[in-house]
mmCIF file of C-alpha atoms in Angstrom:
data_model
loop_
_atom_site.group_PDB
_atom_site.id
_atom_site.type_symbol
_atom_site.label_atom_id
_atom_site.label_comp_id
_atom_site.label_asym_id
_atom_site.label_seq_id
_atom_site.Cartn_x
_atom_site.Cartn_y
_atom_site.Cartn_z
ATOM 1 C CA UNK Z 1382 0.019 0.014 0.061
ATOM 2 C CA UNK Z 1383 1.527 3.380 -0.914
ATOM 3 C CA UNK Z 1384 2.224 5.878 1.810
ATOM 4 C CA UNK Z 1385 -0.359 8.689 2.012
ATOM 5 C CA UNK Z 1386 1.306 12.149 2.438
ATOM 6 C CA UNK Z 1387 -1.064 14.825 3.549
ATOM 7 C CA UNK Z 1388 -1.046 17.971 1.317
ATOM 8 C CA UNK Z 1389 0.230 20.015 4.218
ATOM 9 C CA UNK Z 1390 3.540 17.990 4.106
ATOM 10 C CA UNK Z 1391 4.260 18.026 0.406
ATOM 11 C CA UNK Z 1392 6.641 20.909 0.632
ATOM 12 C CA UNK Z 1393 8.243 19.646 3.896
ATOM 13 C CA UNK Z 1394 9.485 16.148 3.021
ATOM 14 C CA UNK Z 1395 12.624 15.349 1.228
ATOM 15 C CA UNK Z 1396 12.250 13.575 -2.185
ATOM 16 C CA UNK Z 1397 14.429 10.615 -1.028
ATOM 17 C CA UNK Z 1398 14.498 8.092 1.805
ATOM 18 C CA UNK Z 1399 17.441 7.914 4.145
ATOM 19 C CA UNK Z 1400 18.796 5.674 6.901
ATOM 20 C CA UNK Z 1401 18.953 7.632 10.137
ATOM 21 C CA UNK Z 1402 21.658 5.264 11.433
ATOM 22 C CA UNK Z 1403 23.890 6.390 8.523
ATOM 23 C CA UNK Z 1404 23.205 9.985 9.471
ATOM 24 C CA UNK Z 1405 24.288 9.337 13.034
ATOM 25 C CA UNK Z 1406 27.601 8.006 11.729
ATOM 26 C CA UNK Z 1407 28.403 11.180 9.811
ATOM 27 C CA UNK Z 1408 30.981 13.599 11.150
ATOM 28 C CA UNK Z 1409 30.126 17.308 11.200
ATOM 29 C CA UNK Z 1410 30.784 20.231 13.511
ATOM 30 C CA UNK Z 1411 28.067 21.228 15.999
ATOM 31 C CA UNK Z 1412 26.739 24.762 15.983
ATOM 32 C CA UNK Z 1413 23.783 26.595 17.421
ATOM 33 C CA UNK Z 1414 20.776 28.081 15.811
ATOM 34 C CA UNK Z 1415 17.547 29.690 17.098
ATOM 35 C CA UNK Z 1416 14.882 27.095 17.829
ATOM 36 C CA UNK Z 1417 12.434 29.460 16.070
ATOM 37 C CA UNK Z 1418 13.911 28.445 12.725
ATOM 38 C CA UNK Z 1419 12.153 25.073 13.092
ATOM 39 C CA UNK Z 1420 9.088 26.052 15.089
ATOM 40 C CA UNK Z 1421 6.937 25.776 11.896
ATOM 41 C CA UNK Z 1422 7.492 21.966 11.959
ATOM 42 C CA UNK Z 1423 5.752 21.662 15.287
ATOM 43 C CA UNK Z 1424 2.371 22.473 13.593
ATOM 44 C CA UNK Z 1425 2.724 19.875 10.748
ATOM 45 C CA UNK Z 1426 1.330 16.377 11.015
ATOM 46 C CA UNK Z 1427 4.759 14.726 10.965
ATOM 47 C CA UNK Z 1428 4.124 11.903 13.373
ATOM 48 C CA UNK Z 1429 2.012 8.815 13.608
ATOM 49 C CA UNK Z 1430 -0.244 8.697 16.607
ATOM 50 C CA UNK Z 1431 0.044 4.978 17.098
ATOM 51 C CA UNK Z 1432 3.046 2.657 16.986
ATOM 52 C CA UNK Z 1433 3.770 0.039 14.436
ATOM 53 C CA UNK Z 1434 1.403 1.465 11.865
ATOM 54 C CA UNK Z 1435 4.012 2.962 9.529
ATOM 55 C CA UNK Z 1436 4.033 6.659 8.755
ATOM 56 C CA UNK Z 1437 0.430 7.755 9.281
ATOM 57 C CA UNK Z 1438 1.227 11.494 9.306
ATOM 58 C CA UNK Z 1439 -1.817 12.056 11.458
ATOM 59 C CA UNK Z 1440 -0.627 14.148 14.386
ATOM 60 C CA UNK Z 1441 1.615 17.112 14.897
ATOM 61 C CA UNK Z 1442 4.222 17.668 17.573
ATOM 62 C CA UNK Z 1443 2.277 20.689 18.809
ATOM 63 C CA UNK Z 1444 -0.842 18.494 19.283
ATOM 64 C CA UNK Z 1445 1.096 16.078 21.415
ATOM 65 C CA UNK Z 1446 2.569 18.902 23.449
ATOM 66 C CA UNK Z 1447 -0.820 20.491 24.003
ATOM 67 C CA UNK Z 1448 -2.671 17.276 24.711
ATOM 68 C CA UNK Z 1449 -0.405 14.348 25.799
ATOM 69 C CA UNK Z 1450 -3.443 12.017 25.815
ATOM 70 C CA UNK Z 1451 -3.926 12.499 22.046
ATOM 71 C CA UNK Z 1452 -1.090 10.084 21.493
ATOM 72 C CA UNK Z 1453 0.440 8.254 24.499
ATOM 73 C CA UNK Z 1454 2.892 6.656 21.966
ATOM 74 C CA UNK Z 1455 4.300 10.058 20.849
ATOM 75 C CA UNK Z 1456 4.099 11.488 24.283
ATOM 76 C CA UNK Z 1457 6.367 8.727 25.519
ATOM 77 C CA UNK Z 1458 8.729 9.329 22.559
ATOM 78 C CA UNK Z 1459 8.828 12.994 23.390
ATOM 79 C CA UNK Z 1460 9.637 12.217 27.051
ATOM 80 C CA UNK Z 1461 12.405 9.831 25.992
ATOM 81 C CA UNK Z 1462 14.002 12.309 23.472
ATOM 82 C CA UNK Z 1463 17.563 12.837 24.536
ATOM 83 C CA UNK Z 1464 18.359 16.519 23.977
ATOM 84 C CA UNK Z 1465 22.128 16.049 24.591
ATOM 85 C CA UNK Z 1466 22.365 14.995 20.922
ATOM 86 C CA UNK Z 1467 22.332 17.678 18.177
ATOM 87 C CA UNK Z 1468 19.745 17.931 15.493
ATOM 88 C CA UNK Z 1469 20.872 16.665 12.049
ATOM 89 C CA UNK Z 1470 20.098 19.051 9.237
ATOM 90 C CA UNK Z 1471 20.617 18.833 5.537
ATOM 91 C CA UNK Z 1472 21.302 22.031 3.627
ATOM 92 C CA UNK Z 1473 19.780 21.489 0.208
ATOM 93 C CA UNK Z 1474 18.864 24.166 -2.352
ATOM 94 C CA UNK Z 1475 19.393 26.949 0.238
ATOM 95 C CA UNK Z 1476 16.864 25.303 2.644
ATOM 96 C CA UNK Z 1477 17.355 23.461 5.930
ATOM 97 C CA UNK Z 1478 15.722 20.032 6.241
ATOM 98 C CA UNK Z 1479 15.655 18.029 9.429
ATOM 99 C CA UNK Z 1480 17.034 14.581 8.949
ATOM 100 C CA UNK Z 1481 16.853 13.578 12.555
ATOM 101 C CA UNK Z 1482 15.622 15.361 15.684
ATOM 102 C CA UNK Z 1483 11.989 16.469 15.450
ATOM 103 C CA UNK Z 1484 11.289 14.997 18.827
ATOM 104 C CA UNK Z 1485 14.173 16.781 20.343
ATOM 105 C CA UNK Z 1486 13.060 20.087 18.704
ATOM 106 C CA UNK Z 1487 9.562 19.541 20.079
ATOM 107 C CA UNK Z 1488 10.919 18.726 23.570
ATOM 108 C CA UNK Z 1489 13.186 21.698 23.666
ATOM 109 C CA UNK Z 1490 10.408 23.905 22.364
ATOM 110 C CA UNK Z 1491 8.100 22.660 25.095
ATOM 111 C CA UNK Z 1492 10.947 23.509 27.607
ATOM 112 C CA UNK Z 1493 11.154 27.026 26.108
ATOM 113 C CA UNK Z 1494 14.786 26.510 25.015
ATOM 114 C CA UNK Z 1495 15.842 29.477 22.796
ATOM 115 C CA UNK Z 1496 18.485 27.639 20.796
ATOM 116 C CA UNK Z 1497 19.282 24.226 19.305
ATOM 117 C CA UNK Z 1498 22.585 22.398 18.788
ATOM 118 C CA UNK Z 1499 22.692 21.241 15.146
ATOM 119 C CA UNK Z 1500 24.932 19.469 12.765
ATOM 120 C CA UNK Z 1501 24.568 20.942 9.303
ATOM 121 C CA UNK Z 1502 25.319 18.621 6.383
ATOM 122 C CA UNK Z 1503 25.734 19.506 2.801
ATOM 123 C CA UNK Z 1504 24.129 17.756 -0.205
ATOM 124 C CA UNK Z 1505 27.307 15.738 -0.592
ATOM 125 C CA UNK Z 1506 26.086 13.312 2.015
ATOM 126 C CA UNK Z 1507 22.910 12.287 0.151
ATOM 127 C CA UNK Z 1508 24.542 9.363 -1.632
ATOM 128 C CA UNK Z 1509 25.968 8.047 1.659
ATOM 129 C CA UNK Z 1510 22.607 8.113 3.554
ATOM 130 C CA UNK Z 1511 20.077 7.280 0.762
ATOM 131 C CA UNK Z 1512 18.187 4.003 0.741
ATOM 132 C CA UNK Z 1513 15.897 2.623 -1.970
#
């Protein structure tokens, strides 16, 4: 069954699949940026409200923050998010795309953190992280 992507996400998903474990293995310097640069992501239905159902794209991080009972599964993932790790970001076509770290962004936002630690990767990594 093909994955359904809500229209609200069409401009917010990269046109390729990647292996997050390969992203974790990349080497890149850590820098800081304002959390506000990614606050728009919190309103998008990026998450699945239930586990083991694939990518449902049926609930936003902001919905989970506002109402933890809306998705106990994502509420637990949010609580478990380890904010000691930086957010992995791909710089592609003058735009920043989150490769890994939306739960950490959401948790830090809920904690009113002003800044994020990020690792910015260039498009040169795409071949190394892509999967079919």
